[in-house]
Short mmCIF file of C-alpha atoms in Angstrom, two decimals:
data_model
loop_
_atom_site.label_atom_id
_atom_site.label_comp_id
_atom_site.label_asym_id
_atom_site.label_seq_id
_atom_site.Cartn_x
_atom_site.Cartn_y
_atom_site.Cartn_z
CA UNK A 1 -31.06 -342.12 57.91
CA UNK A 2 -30.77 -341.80 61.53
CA UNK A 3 -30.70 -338.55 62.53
CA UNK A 4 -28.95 -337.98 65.38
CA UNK A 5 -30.50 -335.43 68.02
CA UNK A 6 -27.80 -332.92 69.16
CA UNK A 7 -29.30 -333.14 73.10
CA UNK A 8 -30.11 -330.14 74.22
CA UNK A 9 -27.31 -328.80 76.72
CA UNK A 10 -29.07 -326.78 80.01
CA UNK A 11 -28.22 -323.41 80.02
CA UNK A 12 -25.38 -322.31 81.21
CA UNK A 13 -25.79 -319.99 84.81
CA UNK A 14 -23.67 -319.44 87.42
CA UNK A 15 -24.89 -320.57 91.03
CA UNK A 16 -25.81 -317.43 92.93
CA UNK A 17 -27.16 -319.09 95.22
CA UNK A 18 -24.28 -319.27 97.83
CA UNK A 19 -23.12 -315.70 96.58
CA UNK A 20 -25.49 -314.12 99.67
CA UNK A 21 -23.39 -316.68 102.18
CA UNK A 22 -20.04 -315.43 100.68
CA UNK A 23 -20.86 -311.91 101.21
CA UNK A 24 -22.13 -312.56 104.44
CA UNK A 25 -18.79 -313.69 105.74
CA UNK A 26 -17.15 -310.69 104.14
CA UNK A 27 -19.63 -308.74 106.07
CA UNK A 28 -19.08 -310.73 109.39
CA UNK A 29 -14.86 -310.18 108.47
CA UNK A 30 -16.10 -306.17 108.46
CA UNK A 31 -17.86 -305.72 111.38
CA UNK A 32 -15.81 -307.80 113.43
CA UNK A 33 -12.40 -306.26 112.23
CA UNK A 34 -13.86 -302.35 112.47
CA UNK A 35 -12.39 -300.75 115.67
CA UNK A 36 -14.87 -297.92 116.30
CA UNK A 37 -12.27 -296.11 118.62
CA UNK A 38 -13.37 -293.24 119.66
CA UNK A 39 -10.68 -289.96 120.62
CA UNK A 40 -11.63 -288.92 123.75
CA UNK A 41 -9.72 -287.11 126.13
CA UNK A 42 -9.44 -283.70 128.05
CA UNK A 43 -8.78 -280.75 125.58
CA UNK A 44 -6.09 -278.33 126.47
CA UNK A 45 -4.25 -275.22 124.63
CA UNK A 46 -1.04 -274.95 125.58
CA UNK A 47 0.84 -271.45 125.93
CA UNK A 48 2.60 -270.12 122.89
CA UNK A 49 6.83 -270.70 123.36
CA UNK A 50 8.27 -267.80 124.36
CA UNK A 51 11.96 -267.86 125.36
CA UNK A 52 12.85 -267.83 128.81
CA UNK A 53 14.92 -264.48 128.10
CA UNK A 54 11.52 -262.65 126.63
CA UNK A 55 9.38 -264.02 129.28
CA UNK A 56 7.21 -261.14 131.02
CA UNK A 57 5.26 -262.38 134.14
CA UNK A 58 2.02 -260.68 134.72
CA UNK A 59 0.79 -260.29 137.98
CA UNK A 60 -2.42 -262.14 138.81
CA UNK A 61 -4.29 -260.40 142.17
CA UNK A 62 -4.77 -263.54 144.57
CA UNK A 63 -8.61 -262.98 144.06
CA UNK A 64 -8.86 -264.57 140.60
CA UNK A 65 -5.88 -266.83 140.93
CA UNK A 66 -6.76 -270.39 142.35
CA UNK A 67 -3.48 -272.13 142.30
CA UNK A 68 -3.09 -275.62 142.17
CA UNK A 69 0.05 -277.81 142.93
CA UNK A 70 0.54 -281.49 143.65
CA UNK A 71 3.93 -282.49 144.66
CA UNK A 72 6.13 -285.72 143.86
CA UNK A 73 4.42 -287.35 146.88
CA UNK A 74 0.82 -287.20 145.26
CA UNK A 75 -0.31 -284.40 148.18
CA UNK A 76 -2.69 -281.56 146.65
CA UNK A 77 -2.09 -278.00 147.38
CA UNK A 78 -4.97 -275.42 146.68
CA UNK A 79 -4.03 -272.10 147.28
CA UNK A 80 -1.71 -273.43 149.53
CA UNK A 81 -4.27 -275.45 151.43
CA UNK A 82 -4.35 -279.32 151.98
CA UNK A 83 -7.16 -280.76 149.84
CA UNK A 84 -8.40 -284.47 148.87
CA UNK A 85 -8.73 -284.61 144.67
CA UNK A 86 -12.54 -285.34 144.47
CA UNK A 87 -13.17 -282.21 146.48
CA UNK A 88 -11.30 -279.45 143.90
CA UNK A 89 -14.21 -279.39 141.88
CA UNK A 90 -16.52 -278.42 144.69
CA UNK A 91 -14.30 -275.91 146.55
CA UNK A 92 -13.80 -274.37 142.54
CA UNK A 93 -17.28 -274.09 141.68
CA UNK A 94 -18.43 -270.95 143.99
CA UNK A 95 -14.96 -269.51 143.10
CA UNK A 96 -16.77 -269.57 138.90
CA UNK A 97 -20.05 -269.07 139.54
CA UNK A 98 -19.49 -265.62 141.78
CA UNK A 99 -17.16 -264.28 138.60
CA UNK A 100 -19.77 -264.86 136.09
CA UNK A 101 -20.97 -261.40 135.81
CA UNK A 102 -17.08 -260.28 135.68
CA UNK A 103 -15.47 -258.91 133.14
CA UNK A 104 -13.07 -261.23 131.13
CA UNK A 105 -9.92 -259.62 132.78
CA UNK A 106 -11.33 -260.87 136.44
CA UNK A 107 -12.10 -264.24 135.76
CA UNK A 108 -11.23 -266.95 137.61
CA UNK A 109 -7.29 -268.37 136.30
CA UNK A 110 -6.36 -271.87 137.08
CA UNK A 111 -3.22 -271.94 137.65
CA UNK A 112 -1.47 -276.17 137.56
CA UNK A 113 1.46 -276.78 138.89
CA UNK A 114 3.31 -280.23 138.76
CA UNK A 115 6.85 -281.19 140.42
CA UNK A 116 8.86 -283.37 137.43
CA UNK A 117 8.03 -286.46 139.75
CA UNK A 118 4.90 -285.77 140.13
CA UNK A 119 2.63 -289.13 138.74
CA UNK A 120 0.67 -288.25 135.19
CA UNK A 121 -2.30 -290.05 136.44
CA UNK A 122 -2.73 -287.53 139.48
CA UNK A 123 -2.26 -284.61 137.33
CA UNK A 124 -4.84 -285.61 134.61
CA UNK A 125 -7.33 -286.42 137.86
CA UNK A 126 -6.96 -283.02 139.32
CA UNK A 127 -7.37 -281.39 135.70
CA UNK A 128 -10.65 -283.56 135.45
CA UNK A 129 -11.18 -282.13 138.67
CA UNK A 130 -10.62 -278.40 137.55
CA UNK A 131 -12.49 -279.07 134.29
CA UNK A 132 -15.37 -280.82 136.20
CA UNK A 133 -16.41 -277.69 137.87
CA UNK A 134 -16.07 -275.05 134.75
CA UNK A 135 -18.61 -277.51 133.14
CA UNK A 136 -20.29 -278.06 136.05
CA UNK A 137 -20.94 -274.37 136.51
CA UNK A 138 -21.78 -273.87 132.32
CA UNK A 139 -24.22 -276.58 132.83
CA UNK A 140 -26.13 -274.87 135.72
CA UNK A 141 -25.81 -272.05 133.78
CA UNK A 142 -27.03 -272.77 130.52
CA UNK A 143 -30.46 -274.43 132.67
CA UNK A 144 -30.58 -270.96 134.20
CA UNK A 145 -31.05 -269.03 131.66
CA UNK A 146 -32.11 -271.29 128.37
CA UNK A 147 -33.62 -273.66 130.29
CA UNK A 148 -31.27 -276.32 127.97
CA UNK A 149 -28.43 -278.49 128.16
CA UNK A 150 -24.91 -277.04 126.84
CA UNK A 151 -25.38 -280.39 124.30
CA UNK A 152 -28.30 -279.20 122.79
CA UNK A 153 -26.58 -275.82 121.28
CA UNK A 154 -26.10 -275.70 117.76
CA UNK A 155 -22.05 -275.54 117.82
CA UNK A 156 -22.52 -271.41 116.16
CA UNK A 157 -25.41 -270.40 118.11
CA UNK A 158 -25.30 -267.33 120.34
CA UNK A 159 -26.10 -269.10 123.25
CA UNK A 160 -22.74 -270.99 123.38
CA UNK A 161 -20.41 -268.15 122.20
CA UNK A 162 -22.54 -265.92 125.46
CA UNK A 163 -21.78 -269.18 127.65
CA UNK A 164 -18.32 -269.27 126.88
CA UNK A 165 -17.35 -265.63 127.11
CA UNK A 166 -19.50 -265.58 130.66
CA UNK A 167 -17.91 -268.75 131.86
CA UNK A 168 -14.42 -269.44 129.87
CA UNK A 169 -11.99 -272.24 130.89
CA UNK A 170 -8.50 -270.75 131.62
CA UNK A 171 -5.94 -272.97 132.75
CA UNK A 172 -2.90 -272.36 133.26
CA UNK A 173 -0.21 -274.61 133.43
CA UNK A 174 2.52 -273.40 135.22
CA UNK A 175 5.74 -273.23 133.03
CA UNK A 176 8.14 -275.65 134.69
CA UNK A 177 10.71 -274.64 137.05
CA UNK A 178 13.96 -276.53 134.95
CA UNK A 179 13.02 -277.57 131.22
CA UNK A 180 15.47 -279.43 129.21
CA UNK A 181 15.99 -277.94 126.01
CA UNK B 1 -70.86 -331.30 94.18
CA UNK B 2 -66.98 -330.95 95.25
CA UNK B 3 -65.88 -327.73 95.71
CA UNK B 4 -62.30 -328.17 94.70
CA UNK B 5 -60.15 -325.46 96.83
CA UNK B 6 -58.14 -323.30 94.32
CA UNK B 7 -54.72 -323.08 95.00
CA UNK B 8 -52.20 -320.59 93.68
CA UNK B 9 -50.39 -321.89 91.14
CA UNK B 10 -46.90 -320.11 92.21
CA UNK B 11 -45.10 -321.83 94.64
CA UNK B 12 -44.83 -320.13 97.85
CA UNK B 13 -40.50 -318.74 98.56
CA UNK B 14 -38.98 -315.78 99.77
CA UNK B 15 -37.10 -314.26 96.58
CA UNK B 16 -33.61 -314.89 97.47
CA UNK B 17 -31.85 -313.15 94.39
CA UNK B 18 -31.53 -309.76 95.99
CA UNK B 19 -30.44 -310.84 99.09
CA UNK B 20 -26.75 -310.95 97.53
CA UNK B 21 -27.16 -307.18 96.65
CA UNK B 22 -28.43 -306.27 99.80
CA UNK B 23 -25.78 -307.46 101.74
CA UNK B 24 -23.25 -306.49 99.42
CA UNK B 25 -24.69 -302.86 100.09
CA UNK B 26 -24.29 -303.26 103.85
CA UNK B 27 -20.53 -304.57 103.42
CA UNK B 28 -19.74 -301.56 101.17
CA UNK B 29 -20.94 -299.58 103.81
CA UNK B 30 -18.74 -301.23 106.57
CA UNK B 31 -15.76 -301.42 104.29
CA UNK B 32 -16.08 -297.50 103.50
CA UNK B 33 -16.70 -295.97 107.13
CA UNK B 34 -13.75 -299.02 108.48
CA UNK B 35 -10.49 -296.73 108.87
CA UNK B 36 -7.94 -299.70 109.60
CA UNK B 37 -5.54 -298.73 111.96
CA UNK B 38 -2.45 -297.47 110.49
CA UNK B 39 -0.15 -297.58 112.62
CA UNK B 40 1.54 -300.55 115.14
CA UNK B 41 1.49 -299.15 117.85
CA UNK B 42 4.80 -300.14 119.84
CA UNK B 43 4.85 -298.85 123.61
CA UNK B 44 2.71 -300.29 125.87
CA UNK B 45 0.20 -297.93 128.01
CA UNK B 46 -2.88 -297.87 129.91
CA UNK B 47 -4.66 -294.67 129.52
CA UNK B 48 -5.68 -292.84 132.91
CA UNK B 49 -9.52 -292.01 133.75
CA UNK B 50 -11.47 -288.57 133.59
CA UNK B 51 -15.27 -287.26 133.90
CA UNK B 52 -14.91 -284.53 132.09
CA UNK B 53 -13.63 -285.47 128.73
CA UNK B 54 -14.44 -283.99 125.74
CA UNK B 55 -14.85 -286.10 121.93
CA UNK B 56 -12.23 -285.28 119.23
CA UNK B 57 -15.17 -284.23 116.72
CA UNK B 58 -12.28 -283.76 113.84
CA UNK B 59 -10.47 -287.19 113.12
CA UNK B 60 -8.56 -285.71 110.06
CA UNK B 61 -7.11 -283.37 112.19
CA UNK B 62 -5.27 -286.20 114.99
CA UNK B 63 -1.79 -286.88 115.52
CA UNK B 64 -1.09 -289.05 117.87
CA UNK B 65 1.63 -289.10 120.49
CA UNK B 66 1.96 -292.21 122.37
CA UNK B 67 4.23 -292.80 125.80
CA UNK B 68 4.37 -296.25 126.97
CA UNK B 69 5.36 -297.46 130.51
CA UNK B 70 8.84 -297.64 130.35
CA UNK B 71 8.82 -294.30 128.71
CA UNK B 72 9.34 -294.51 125.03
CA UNK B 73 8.22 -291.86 123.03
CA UNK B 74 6.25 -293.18 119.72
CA UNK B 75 5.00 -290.34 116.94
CA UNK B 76 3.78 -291.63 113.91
CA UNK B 77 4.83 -295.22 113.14
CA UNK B 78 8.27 -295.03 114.77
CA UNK B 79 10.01 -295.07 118.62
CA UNK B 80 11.45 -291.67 118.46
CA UNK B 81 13.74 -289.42 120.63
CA UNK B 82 12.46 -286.44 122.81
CA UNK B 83 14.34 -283.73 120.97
CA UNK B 84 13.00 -284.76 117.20
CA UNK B 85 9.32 -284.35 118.23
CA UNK B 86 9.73 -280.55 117.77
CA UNK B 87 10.56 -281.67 113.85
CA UNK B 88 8.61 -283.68 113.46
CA UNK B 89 5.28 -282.05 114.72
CA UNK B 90 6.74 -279.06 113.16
CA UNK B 91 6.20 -280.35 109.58
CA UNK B 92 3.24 -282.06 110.38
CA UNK B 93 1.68 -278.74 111.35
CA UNK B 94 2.68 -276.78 108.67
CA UNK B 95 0.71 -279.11 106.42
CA UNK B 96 -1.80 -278.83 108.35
CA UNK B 97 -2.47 -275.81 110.48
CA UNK B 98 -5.18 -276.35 112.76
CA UNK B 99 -3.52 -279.65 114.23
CA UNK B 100 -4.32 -281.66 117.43
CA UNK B 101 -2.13 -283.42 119.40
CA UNK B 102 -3.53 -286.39 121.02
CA UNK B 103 -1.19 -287.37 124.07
CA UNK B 104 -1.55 -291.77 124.94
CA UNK B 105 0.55 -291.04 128.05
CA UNK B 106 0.57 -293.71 130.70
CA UNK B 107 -1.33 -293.25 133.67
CA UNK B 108 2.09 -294.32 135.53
CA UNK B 109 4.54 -291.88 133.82
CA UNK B 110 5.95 -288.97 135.24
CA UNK B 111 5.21 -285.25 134.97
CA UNK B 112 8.69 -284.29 133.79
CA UNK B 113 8.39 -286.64 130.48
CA UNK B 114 4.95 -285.10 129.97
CA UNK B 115 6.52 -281.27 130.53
CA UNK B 116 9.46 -282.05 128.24
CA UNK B 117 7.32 -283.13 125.33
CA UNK B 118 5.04 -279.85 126.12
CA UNK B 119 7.67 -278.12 125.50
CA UNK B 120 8.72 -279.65 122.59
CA UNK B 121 4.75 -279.14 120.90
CA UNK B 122 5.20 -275.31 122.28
CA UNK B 123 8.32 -275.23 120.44
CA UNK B 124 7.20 -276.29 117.30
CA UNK B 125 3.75 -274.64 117.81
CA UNK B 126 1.19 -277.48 118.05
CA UNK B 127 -0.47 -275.53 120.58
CA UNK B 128 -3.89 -277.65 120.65
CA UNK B 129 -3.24 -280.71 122.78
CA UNK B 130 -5.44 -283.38 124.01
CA UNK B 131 -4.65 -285.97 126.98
CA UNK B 132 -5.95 -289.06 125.97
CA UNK B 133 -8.79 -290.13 128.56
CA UNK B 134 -10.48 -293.41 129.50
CA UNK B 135 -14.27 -292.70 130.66
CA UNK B 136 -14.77 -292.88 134.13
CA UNK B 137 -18.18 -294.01 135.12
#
């Protein structure tokens, strides 16, 4: 009798080869899809709502206020003064650094005023401006007397609570002169 | 006498099998840190520029605000009016507390829009705010 030999099949596997390729396009599909935006932007607080009936108004004496206004036209007013937007910071700084030593209630208070036609862009480059300096000034500060950058703090160290008590950002904006509501 | 060279009997490759798992590892890692945008955003704006901007370090914490050219307000997903923002921002910040409002204004809008919404965060007491910023270098 003739046997007949059952022929060995080949084992049965599934290509991986290619698997590495398929999973590099997935990759590829990642990275290229992933938006890495970042959120950057100039921090503000804004003033608790208080209605216009409760409103108090605290006088300010004219040595700590440093008002700023920019009209509908795009012209600059500092403390009622003419002045380009690239030189706020610098006329600002000396105003900071010679209130360091200060107690909190004579610090320097920015005050920003806008008319309603006043163009966003303009605002947000003045409040660069005004924000420019009180970093500026922390910066020069923090060299001074750590001998670091204000980037190097830990986020909870002393040094950075001392910085910002000596040199704390308060600006005000100006509550607007008609608000719908 | 020949001197027959010994060779090694293995044939030379790079071991290809764990490449797979490598690179699956990698796109696990892209796929977790990806957040996909999650909302269309549906005013058009061009952010202004600033020096002195500061990093949002808390993502979780964002709400977004967006005012496009022709001044439509968006908040979350949806065009919305000026006088539901208050709502709006009000719920949002009762589930969470310590909220931030990002502002997308465009660099070409007016103050008074950018007052009136203000107002409207002040209102509803979403008192942290954040004016969206470009990089100026």
């Amino acid at each position: 009798m003739v046997q007949i030999k059952k022929k060995k099949r080949p084992d049965p596997e599934i290509p991986t080869s290619s698997m590495a390729d398929i999973s590099f396009l997935l990759l590829l599909f990642f990275l290229v899809s992933t938006v890495i935006d970042v959120d950057t932007g100039i921090g503000m607080t804004l003033p608790e709502f208080i209605p216009a009936d409760q409103q108090t108004t605290v006088p300010i004496s004219k040595e700590r206020l440093a008002a700023l206004l920019i009209n509908e036209n795009g012209d600059v007013l500092l403390n009622n003064e003419v002045i380009a937007i690239p030189q706020i910071s610098k006329t600002l700084k000396p105003r900071i650094e010679s209130k360091i030593e200060l107690p909190a209630n004579k610090k320097l208070v920015v005050s920003v005023k806008t008319d309603r036609k006043t163009n966003y862009n303009l605002y947000i480059q003045a409040l660069d401006q005004v924000k420019l300096a009180y970093f500026e000034v922390r910066e020069e500060y923090a060299q001074r007397k750590y001998g670091k950058r204000t980037i190097d703090f830990n986020e909870k160290s002393e040094e950075i609570k001392d910085i910002r008590e000596k040199i704390p950002i308060t600006i005000s904006i100006a509550e607007p002169e008609k608000v719908k509501s | 006498m020949t001197f027959k060279k010994k060779r090694a009997s293995s044939t030379a490759g790079i071991p290809t099998s764990s490449l797979a798992d490598i690179v699956f590892m990698l796109l696990l890692f892209f796929m977790v840190t990806t957040t996909l945008r999650e909302v269309d955003v549906l005013v058009k704006y061009k952010l202004p520029e600033a020096k002195a901007i500061e990093k949002i370090e808390n993502k979780r914490l964002v709400s977004y605000v967006w005012v496009g050219t022709d001044g439509r307000i968006q908040v979350n997903d949806s065009l919305t009016k000026l006088e539901e923002i208050q709502k709006i921002m009000y719920a949002k910040r009762t589930a969470l507390p310590n909220i931030i409002v990002s502002l997308r204004i465009d660099k070409g809008s007016d103050m008074g829009i950018v007052t009136d919404i203000q107002q409207e965060l002040r209102k509803a007491s979403c008192l942290r705010i954040n004016y969206s910023a470009m990089i100026k270098i």
